[in-house]
Structure formats: structure tokens, C-alpha cells
CSV table of N, CA, C and O in Angstrom, one decimal:
chain,number,residue,atom,x,y,z
C,22,MET,N,96.2,108.1,101.3
C,22,MET,CA,95.9,107.4,100.0
C,22,MET,C,95.5,108.5,99.0
C,22,MET,O,94.8,109.4,99.3
C,23,ASP,N,95.9,108.3,97.8
C,23,ASP,CA,95.5,109.2,96.7
C,23,ASP,C,94.9,108.3,95.6
C,23,ASP,O,94.8,107.1,95.7
C,24,ASP,N,94.5,109.0,94.6
C,24,ASP,CA,93.8,108.3,93.4
C,24,ASP,C,94.7,107.3,92.8
C,24,ASP,O,94.2,106.2,92.5
C,25,GLU,N,95.9,107.5,92.6
C,25,GLU,CA,96.9,106.6,92.0
C,25,GLU,C,97.0,105.3,92.9
C,25,GLU,O,96.9,104.2,92.3
C,26,TYR,N,97.0,105.4,94.2
C,26,TYR,CA,97.1,104.3,95.1
C,26,TYR,C,95.9,103.4,95.0
C,26,TYR,O,96.0,102.2,94.9
C,27,ILE,N,94.7,104.1,95.0
C,27,ILE,CA,93.5,103.3,95.0
C,27,ILE,C,93.3,102.6,93.6
C,27,ILE,O,93.0,101.4,93.6
C,28,ARG,N,93.7,103.3,92.5
C,28,ARG,CA,93.6,102.6,91.2
C,28,ARG,C,94.5,101.4,91.1
C,28,ARG,O,94.2,100.4,90.6
C,29,SER,N,95.7,101.6,91.7
C,29,SER,CA,96.7,100.5,91.7
C,29,SER,C,96.1,99.3,92.5
C,29,SER,O,96.2,98.1,92.1
C,30,ALA,N,95.5,99.6,93.7
C,30,ALA,CA,94.9,98.5,94.5
C,30,ALA,C,93.8,97.8,93.7
C,30,ALA,O,93.7,96.6,93.7
C,31,LEU,N,92.9,98.6,93.1
C,31,LEU,CA,91.8,98.0,92.3
C,31,LEU,C,92.3,97.1,91.1
C,31,LEU,O,91.8,96.1,90.8
C,32,ASP,N,93.4,97.6,90.5
C,32,ASP,CA,94.0,96.9,89.4
C,32,ASP,C,94.5,95.5,89.9
C,32,ASP,O,94.3,94.5,89.3
C,33,PHE,N,95.2,95.6,91.0
C,33,PHE,CA,95.7,94.3,91.6
C,33,PHE,C,94.6,93.4,92.0
C,33,PHE,O,94.7,92.2,91.6
C,34,ILE,N,93.6,93.8,92.6
C,34,ILE,CA,92.5,93.0,93.0
C,34,ILE,C,91.8,92.4,91.8
C,34,ILE,O,91.5,91.2,91.7
C,35,SER,N,91.6,93.2,90.7
C,35,SER,CA,90.9,92.7,89.6
C,35,SER,C,91.8,91.7,88.8
C,35,SER,O,91.2,90.9,88.0
C,36,SER,N,93.1,91.7,89.0
C,36,SER,CA,93.9,90.7,88.3
C,36,SER,C,94.0,89.4,89.0
C,36,SER,O,94.6,88.4,88.5
C,37,GLN,N,93.4,89.2,90.2
C,37,GLN,CA,93.5,88.0,91.0
C,37,GLN,C,92.4,87.0,90.5
C,37,GLN,O,91.2,87.4,90.3
C,38,LYS,N,92.7,85.8,90.4
C,38,LYS,CA,91.7,84.8,90.0
C,38,LYS,C,90.9,84.4,91.2
C,38,LYS,O,89.7,84.1,91.1
C,39,ASP,N,91.5,84.4,92.4
C,39,ASP,CA,90.7,84.1,93.6
C,39,ASP,C,91.0,85.2,94.7
C,39,ASP,O,92.1,85.4,95.1
C,40,VAL,N,89.9,85.9,95.0
C,40,VAL,CA,90.0,87.0,95.9
C,40,VAL,C,89.6,86.6,97.4
C,40,VAL,O,89.6,87.5,98.2
C,41,SER,N,89.4,85.4,97.6
C,41,SER,CA,88.9,85.0,98.9
C,41,SER,C,90.0,85.2,100.0
C,41,SER,O,89.7,85.6,101.1
C,42,GLY,N,91.3,85.2,99.6
C,42,GLY,CA,92.3,85.5,100.6
C,42,GLY,C,92.4,87.0,100.9
C,42,GLY,O,92.9,87.3,102.0
C,43,LEU,N,91.8,87.8,100.1
C,43,LEU,CA,91.7,89.2,100.4
C,43,LEU,C,90.6,89.6,101.3
C,43,LEU,O,90.5,90.7,101.8
C,44,ARG,N,89.7,88.7,101.6
C,44,ARG,CA,88.5,88.9,102.4
C,44,ARG,C,88.7,88.4,103.8
C,44,ARG,O,87.9,87.8,104.4
C,45,SER,N,89.8,88.8,104.5
C,45,SER,CA,90.1,88.4,105.8
C,45,SER,C,89.7,89.4,106.9
C,45,SER,O,89.9,89.2,108.0
C,46,ASN,N,89.1,90.5,106.5
C,46,ASN,CA,88.8,91.5,107.4
C,46,ASN,C,87.7,91.0,108.4
C,46,ASN,O,86.7,90.3,107.9
C,47,PHE,N,87.7,91.3,109.6
C,47,PHE,CA,86.7,90.9,110.6
C,47,PHE,C,85.3,91.2,110.2
C,47,PHE,O,84.4,90.4,110.4
C,48,HIS,N,85.1,92.3,109.6
C,48,HIS,CA,83.7,92.7,109.3
C,48,HIS,C,83.1,92.0,108.1
C,48,HIS,O,81.9,92.1,107.9
C,49,ILE,N,83.9,91.3,107.3
C,49,ILE,CA,83.3,90.6,106.2
C,49,ILE,C,83.5,89.1,106.3
C,49,ILE,O,83.2,88.4,105.4
C,50,GLN,N,84.1,88.6,107.4
C,50,GLN,CA,84.2,87.1,107.5
C,50,GLN,C,82.8,86.6,107.8
C,50,GLN,O,81.9,87.3,108.2
C,51,GLY,N,82.6,85.3,107.5
C,51,GLY,CA,81.4,84.6,107.8
C,51,GLY,C,81.0,84.8,109.3
C,51,GLY,O,81.9,84.6,110.2
C,52,TYR,N,79.8,85.1,109.6
C,52,TYR,CA,79.4,85.4,110.9
C,52,TYR,C,79.4,84.1,111.8
C,52,TYR,O,79.3,84.2,113.0
C,53,SER,N,79.5,83.0,111.2
C,53,SER,CA,79.6,81.8,112.0
C,53,SER,C,80.9,81.7,112.8
C,53,SER,O,81.0,80.9,113.7
C,54,GLU,N,81.8,82.5,112.4
C,54,GLU,CA,83.1,82.5,113.2
C,54,GLU,C,83.1,83.4,114.4
C,54,GLU,O,84.1,83.5,115.1
C,55,ALA,N,82.0,84.1,114.6
C,55,ALA,CA,81.9,84.9,115.8
C,55,ALA,C,81.9,84.1,117.1
C,55,ALA,O,81.5,82.9,117.1
C,56,PRO,N,82.3,84.7,118.2
C,56,PRO,CA,82.4,83.9,119.4
C,56,PRO,C,81.0,83.5,119.9
C,56,PRO,O,80.0,84.3,119.8
C,57,PHE,N,80.9,82.3,120.4
C,57,PHE,CA,79.7,81.8,121.1
C,57,PHE,C,80.0,81.7,122.6
C,57,PHE,O,80.9,80.9,123.0
C,58,LEU,N,79.3,82.4,123.4
C,58,LEU,CA,79.6,82.5,124.8
C,58,LEU,C,78.7,81.7,125.7
C,58,LEU,O,78.7,81.8,126.9
C,59,GLY,N,77.8,80.9,125.1
C,59,GLY,CA,76.9,80.1,125.8
C,59,GLY,C,75.6,80.9,126.0
C,59,GLY,O,75.5,82.1,125.7
C,60,ASN,N,74.6,80.2,126.4
C,60,ASN,CA,73.3,80.8,126.6
C,60,ASN,C,72.8,80.8,128.0
C,60,ASN,O,73.3,79.9,128.7
C,61,PRO,N,72.0,81.6,128.5
C,61,PRO,CA,71.4,82.7,127.8
C,61,PRO,C,72.2,83.9,127.9
C,61,PRO,O,72.6,84.4,128.9
C,62,ASN,N,72.5,84.5,126.7
C,62,ASN,CA,73.2,85.8,126.6
C,62,ASN,C,72.4,86.7,125.7
C,62,ASN,O,72.0,86.2,124.6
C,63,ILE,N,72.3,87.9,126.1
C,63,ILE,CA,71.7,88.9,125.2
C,63,ILE,C,72.3,90.2,125.5
C,63,ILE,O,72.5,90.6,126.7
C,64,SER,N,72.7,90.9,124.5
C,64,SER,CA,73.2,92.3,124.6
C,64,SER,C,72.2,93.2,123.8
C,64,SER,O,72.0,93.0,122.6
C,65,LEU,N,71.6,94.0,124.6
C,65,LEU,CA,70.5,94.8,124.0
C,65,LEU,C,70.9,96.3,123.9
C,65,LEU,O,71.3,96.9,124.9
C,66,GLY,N,70.8,96.8,122.7
C,66,GLY,CA,71.1,98.3,122.5
C,66,GLY,C,69.8,98.9,122.0
C,66,GLY,O,69.1,98.4,121.2
C,67,SER,N,69.5,100.1,122.6
C,67,SER,CA,68.3,100.8,122.1
C,67,SER,C,68.7,102.1,121.4
C,67,SER,O,69.4,102.9,121.9
C,68,TRP,N,68.1,102.1,120.2
C,68,TRP,CA,68.3,103.3,119.3
C,68,TRP,C,67.0,104.1,119.2
C,68,TRP,O,66.8,105.0,118.4
C,69,ILE,N,66.0,103.8,120.1
C,69,ILE,CA,64.7,104.4,120.0
C,69,ILE,C,64.7,105.9,120.1
C,69,ILE,O,64.0,106.5,119.4
C,70,GLY,N,65.5,106.4,121.0
C,70,GLY,CA,65.6,107.9,121.1
C,70,GLY,C,66.5,108.6,120.2
C,70,GLY,O,66.5,109.9,120.2
C,71,LEU,N,67.2,107.9,119.3
C,71,LEU,CA,68.1,108.6,118.3
C,71,LEU,C,67.3,109.0,117.1
C,71,LEU,O,66.5,108.3,116.6
C,72,PRO,N,67.5,110.2,116.7
C,72,PRO,CA,66.8,110.7,115.5
C,72,PRO,C,67.5,110.2,114.2
C,72,PRO,O,67.9,111.0,113.3
C,73,ILE,N,67.5,108.9,114.0
C,73,ILE,CA,68.3,108.3,112.9
C,73,ILE,C,67.7,108.6,111.6
C,73,ILE,O,68.4,108.5,110.6
C,74,TYR,N,66.4,108.8,111.5
C,74,TYR,CA,65.8,109.1,110.2
C,74,TYR,C,65.7,110.5,109.9
C,74,TYR,O,65.1,110.9,108.8
C,75,ASP,N,66.2,111.4,110.7
C,75,ASP,CA,66.2,112.8,110.4
C,75,ASP,C,67.5,113.2,109.6
C,75,ASP,O,67.6,114.4,109.2
C,76,ALA,N,68.4,112.3,109.5
C,76,ALA,CA,69.6,112.7,108.7
C,76,ALA,C,69.3,112.9,107.2
C,76,ALA,O,68.5,112.1,106.6
C,77,ASP,N,69.8,113.9,106.7
C,77,ASP,CA,69.6,114.2,105.2
C,77,ASP,C,70.9,114.7,104.7
C,77,ASP,O,71.3,115.8,105.0
C,78,PHE,N,71.6,114.0,103.9
C,78,PHE,CA,72.9,114.4,103.4
C,78,PHE,C,72.8,114.9,102.0
C,78,PHE,O,73.8,115.0,101.2
C,79,GLY,N,71.6,115.4,101.6
C,79,GLY,CA,71.4,116.0,100.3
C,79,GLY,C,70.7,115.2,99.3
C,79,GLY,O,70.3,115.7,98.2
C,80,TRP,N,70.4,114.0,99.6
C,80,TRP,CA,69.7,113.1,98.6
C,80,TRP,C,68.4,112.6,99.2
C,80,TRP,O,67.8,111.6,98.7
C,81,GLY,N,68.0,113.2,100.3
C,81,GLY,CA,66.7,112.8,101.0
C,81,GLY,C,67.0,112.0,102.2
C,81,GLY,O,68.1,111.5,102.5
C,82,LYS,N,65.9,111.8,103.0
C,82,LYS,CA,66.0,111.1,104.2
C,82,LYS,C,66.2,109.6,104.0
C,82,LYS,O,65.8,109.0,103.0
C,83,PRO,N,66.9,108.9,104.9
C,83,PRO,CA,67.1,107.4,104.7
C,83,PRO,C,65.8,106.7,104.8
C,83,PRO,O,64.9,107.1,105.6
C,84,ILE,N,65.7,105.6,104.1
C,84,ILE,CA,64.5,104.7,104.2
C,84,ILE,C,64.7,103.6,105.2
C,84,ILE,O,63.7,103.0,105.7
C,85,TYR,N,65.9,103.3,105.5
C,85,TYR,CA,66.2,102.3,106.5
C,85,TYR,C,67.6,102.6,107.2
C,85,TYR,O,68.5,103.0,106.5
C,86,VAL,N,67.6,102.5,108.5
C,86,VAL,CA,68.9,102.6,109.2
C,86,VAL,C,69.0,101.4,110.1
C,86,VAL,O,68.0,101.0,110.8
C,87,GLY,N,70.1,100.8,110.2
C,87,GLY,CA,70.3,99.6,111.0
C,87,GLY,C,71.7,99.3,111.3
C,87,GLY,O,72.6,100.0,110.8
C,88,PRO,N,72.0,98.4,112.2
C,88,PRO,CA,73.4,98.1,112.5
C,88,PRO,C,74.1,97.5,111.4
C,88,PRO,O,73.6,96.7,110.6
C,89,GLY,N,75.4,97.8,111.3
C,89,GLY,CA,76.2,97.3,110.2
C,89,GLY,C,76.7,95.9,110.5
C,89,GLY,O,77.1,95.1,109.6
C,90,LEU,N,76.6,95.5,111.8
C,90,LEU,CA,77.2,94.2,112.1
C,90,LEU,C,76.6,93.7,113.4
C,90,LEU,O,76.4,94.4,114.4
C,91,LEU,N,76.1,92.5,113.4
C,91,LEU,CA,75.7,91.7,114.6
C,91,LEU,C,76.7,90.6,114.8
C,91,LEU,O,76.4,89.5,114.3
C,92,ASN,N,77.8,90.9,115.4
C,92,ASN,CA,78.9,89.9,115.3
C,92,ASN,C,79.0,88.9,116.4
C,92,ASN,O,80.0,88.2,116.5
C,93,MET,N,78.0,88.9,117.3
C,93,MET,CA,78.1,87.9,118.4
C,93,MET,C,76.7,87.4,118.7
C,93,MET,O,75.7,88.1,118.6
C,94,ASP,N,76.6,86.2,119.1
C,94,ASP,CA,75.3,85.6,119.5
C,94,ASP,C,74.6,86.4,120.6
C,94,ASP,O,75.3,86.7,121.6
C,95,GLY,N,73.4,86.7,120.4
C,95,GLY,CA,72.6,87.5,121.4
C,95,GLY,C,72.7,89.0,121.3
C,95,GLY,O,72.0,89.7,122.0
C,96,LYS,N,73.4,89.5,120.3
C,96,LYS,CA,73.5,90.9,120.1
C,96,LYS,C,72.2,91.4,119.4
C,96,LYS,O,71.8,90.8,118.5
C,97,SER,N,71.7,92.5,120.0
C,97,SER,CA,70.4,93.0,119.4
C,97,SER,C,70.3,94.5,119.5
C,97,SER,O,71.0,95.1,120.4
C,98,PHE,N,69.5,95.1,118.7
C,98,PHE,CA,69.2,96.5,118.7
C,98,PHE,C,67.7,96.7,118.5
C,98,PHE,O,67.1,96.0,117.7
C,99,ILE,N,67.2,97.7,119.2
C,99,ILE,CA,65.8,98.1,119.0
C,99,ILE,C,65.8,99.4,118.4
C,99,ILE,O,66.5,100.4,118.9
C,100,MET,N,65.2,99.6,117.2
C,100,MET,CA,65.2,100.8,116.5
C,100,MET,C,63.8,101.3,116.1
C,100,MET,O,62.9,100.5,116.0
C,101,PRO,N,63.6,102.6,116.0
C,101,PRO,CA,62.3,103.1,115.5
C,101,PRO,C,62.1,102.8,114.1
C,101,PRO,O,63.0,102.6,113.3
C,102,SER,N,60.9,102.6,113.7
C,102,SER,CA,60.5,102.4,112.3
C,102,SER,C,60.6,103.6,111.5
C,102,SER,O,60.4,104.7,112.0
C,103,PRO,N,61.0,103.5,110.2
C,103,PRO,CA,61.1,104.7,109.4
C,103,PRO,C,59.7,105.4,109.1
C,103,PRO,O,59.6,106.6,108.7
C,104,THR,N,58.6,104.7,109.4
C,104,THR,CA,57.3,105.3,109.2
C,104,THR,C,56.8,106.2,110.3
C,104,THR,O,55.8,106.9,110.2
C,105,ALA,N,57.6,106.2,111.4
C,105,ALA,CA,57.3,107.1,112.6
C,105,ALA,C,55.9,106.9,113.1
C,105,ALA,O,55.2,107.8,113.6
C,106,ASP,N,55.4,105.6,113.1
C,106,ASP,CA,54.1,105.3,113.6
C,106,ASP,C,54.1,104.7,115.0
C,106,ASP,O,53.1,104.2,115.5
C,107,GLY,N,55.3,104.7,115.6
C,107,GLY,CA,55.5,104.1,116.9
C,107,GLY,C,55.9,102.6,116.9
C,107,GLY,O,56.2,102.1,117.9
C,108,SER,N,55.9,102.0,115.7
C,108,SER,CA,56.4,100.6,115.6
C,108,SER,C,57.9,100.6,115.7
C,108,SER,O,58.6,101.6,115.5
C,109,LEU,N,58.4,99.4,116.0
C,109,LEU,CA,59.8,99.2,116.2
C,109,LEU,C,60.4,98.1,115.3
C,109,LEU,O,59.7,97.2,114.8
C,110,ILE,N,61.7,98.2,115.0
C,110,ILE,CA,62.4,97.2,114.3
C,110,ILE,C,63.4,96.6,115.3
C,110,ILE,O,64.1,97.3,116.0
C,111,ILE,N,63.4,95.3,115.3
C,111,ILE,CA,64.4,94.6,116.2
C,111,ILE,C,65.3,93.8,115.4
C,111,ILE,O,64.9,92.9,114.6
C,112,ALA,N,66.6,94.1,115.5
C,112,ALA,CA,67.6,93.3,114.8
C,112,ALA,C,68.3,92.4,115.9
C,112,ALA,O,68.7,92.9,116.9
C,113,LEU,N,68.3,91.1,115.7
C,113,LEU,CA,68.7,90.2,116.7
C,113,LEU,C,69.5,89.0,116.1
C,113,LEU,O,69.0,88.5,115.1
C,114,ARG,N,70.6,88.8,116.6
C,114,ARG,CA,71.4,87.6,116.2
C,114,ARG,C,71.2,86.5,117.3
C,114,ARG,O,71.7,86.7,118.4
C,115,LEU,N,70.6,85.4,117.0
C,115,LEU,CA,70.3,84.4,117.9
C,115,LEU,C,70.3,83.1,117.2
C,115,LEU,O,69.8,83.0,116.0
C,116,GLN,N,70.9,82.0,117.8
C,116,GLN,CA,70.9,80.7,117.1
C,116,GLN,C,69.5,80.3,116.9
C,116,GLN,O,68.6,80.5,117.7
C,117,THR,N,69.3,79.6,115.8
C,117,THR,CA,67.9,79.1,115.4
C,117,THR,C,67.3,78.3,116.5
C,117,THR,O,66.1,78.4,116.7
C,118,GLN,N,68.0,77.4,117.1
C,118,GLN,CA,67.5,76.5,118.1
C,118,GLN,C,66.9,77.3,119.3
C,118,GLN,O,66.1,76.7,120.1
C,119,TYR,N,67.3,78.5,119.5
C,119,TYR,CA,66.8,79.3,120.7
C,119,TYR,C,65.7,80.3,120.3
C,119,TYR,O,65.2,81.0,121.2
C,120,MET,N,65.3,80.4,119.0
C,120,MET,CA,64.3,81.4,118.6
C,120,MET,C,63.0,81.2,119.2
C,120,MET,O,62.3,82.1,119.7
C,121,ASP,N,62.5,79.9,119.3
C,121,ASP,CA,61.2,79.6,119.8
C,121,ASP,C,61.1,80.0,121.3
C,121,ASP,O,60.1,80.6,121.7
C,122,SER,N,62.1,79.7,122.0
C,122,SER,CA,62.2,80.1,123.5
C,122,SER,C,62.2,81.6,123.6
C,122,SER,O,61.5,82.2,124.5
C,123,PHE,N,62.9,82.3,122.8
C,123,PHE,CA,63.0,83.8,122.8
C,123,PHE,C,61.6,84.4,122.5
C,123,PHE,O,61.1,85.2,123.2
C,124,LYS,N,60.9,83.9,121.5
C,124,LYS,CA,59.6,84.4,121.1
C,124,LYS,C,58.6,84.2,122.2
C,124,LYS,O,57.8,85.1,122.5
C,125,LYS,N,58.7,83.0,122.9
C,125,LYS,CA,57.7,82.7,123.9
C,125,LYS,C,57.9,83.7,125.1
C,125,LYS,O,57.0,84.3,125.6
C,126,ILE,N,59.2,83.9,125.5
C,126,ILE,CA,59.4,84.8,126.6
C,126,ILE,C,59.1,86.3,126.2
C,126,ILE,O,58.5,87.0,127.0
C,127,PHE,N,59.5,86.7,125.0
C,127,PHE,CA,59.3,88.0,124.5
C,127,PHE,C,57.8,88.4,124.5
C,127,PHE,O,57.4,89.4,125.0
C,128,TYR,N,57.0,87.5,123.9
C,128,TYR,CA,55.6,87.8,123.7
C,128,TYR,C,54.8,87.6,125.0
C,128,TYR,O,53.7,88.1,125.1
C,129,GLU,N,55.2,86.8,125.9
C,129,GLU,CA,54.5,86.6,127.2
C,129,GLU,C,54.3,87.9,127.9
C,129,GLU,O,53.2,88.2,128.4
C,130,ASP,N,55.3,88.8,128.0
C,130,ASP,CA,55.2,90.1,128.6
C,130,ASP,C,54.3,91.0,127.9
C,130,ASP,O,53.6,91.8,128.5
C,131,ILE,N,54.3,90.9,126.6
C,131,ILE,CA,53.5,91.9,125.8
C,131,ILE,C,52.0,91.5,125.9
C,131,ILE,O,51.2,92.4,125.9
C,132,MET,N,51.7,90.2,125.9
C,132,MET,CA,50.4,89.7,125.9
C,132,MET,C,49.7,89.9,127.3
C,132,MET,O,48.5,89.8,127.3
C,133,GLU,N,50.4,90.0,128.3
C,133,GLU,CA,49.8,90.1,129.7
C,133,GLU,C,49.2,91.4,129.9
C,133,GLU,O,49.5,92.4,129.5
């Protein structure tokens, strides 16, 4: 692709009255269309040991780093906090009806 091609594509897009048909990419579809495989399912990824806040591309360190997509029910990531105080950020996609059960099980182990 070159500059002329990109400008042509942008001109085409801006000339459309309805761009919803152009938004068919998997990454930008409504997340309600993601597969539901039944419960209990959880996919846990840990980024705790990754130096994700040490990246500096010339404009300073990032203030937040997180997953770009949680495309299926039960997908989750545990990440270090940008404050480097030992706290964690948990990104989790879970159906609303199962959140109370998840919290109960999650906090039971922590409180014991």
C-alpha cells in the first residue's frame, strides 16, 4: 500500500452514507457474537512477569497496557498495575449472571 491507495480508500469511506457494512472485521464486531461454550469456562493468561510498562517508544512510558480483545466468554488476563506497587489488574469477560458466583469463589481463597 502506498499513500495514494490509502487516500483513495479514505475518500471512498467518507463518501458512504452508511459505513456499517464496512465494519465486518472480527475485531470490531459486537462482542455479543463471540462463541459461548457453556459454563464453567475460564481461560486465564498471566502477564504478571512481562515488563509491559518498561516500553518507551520515545514519548514516555505507557500509563496502561491491556488486551486488545476479550473475544470469548471466560477469557481473562492478569496484569501488573502501572503503579508498580504489587497490585494487579484483571481483565475478564464473563456473563453478568455469573459474576456473583465468580466473585464469591475468587474472594473465598483470598480471605482464608
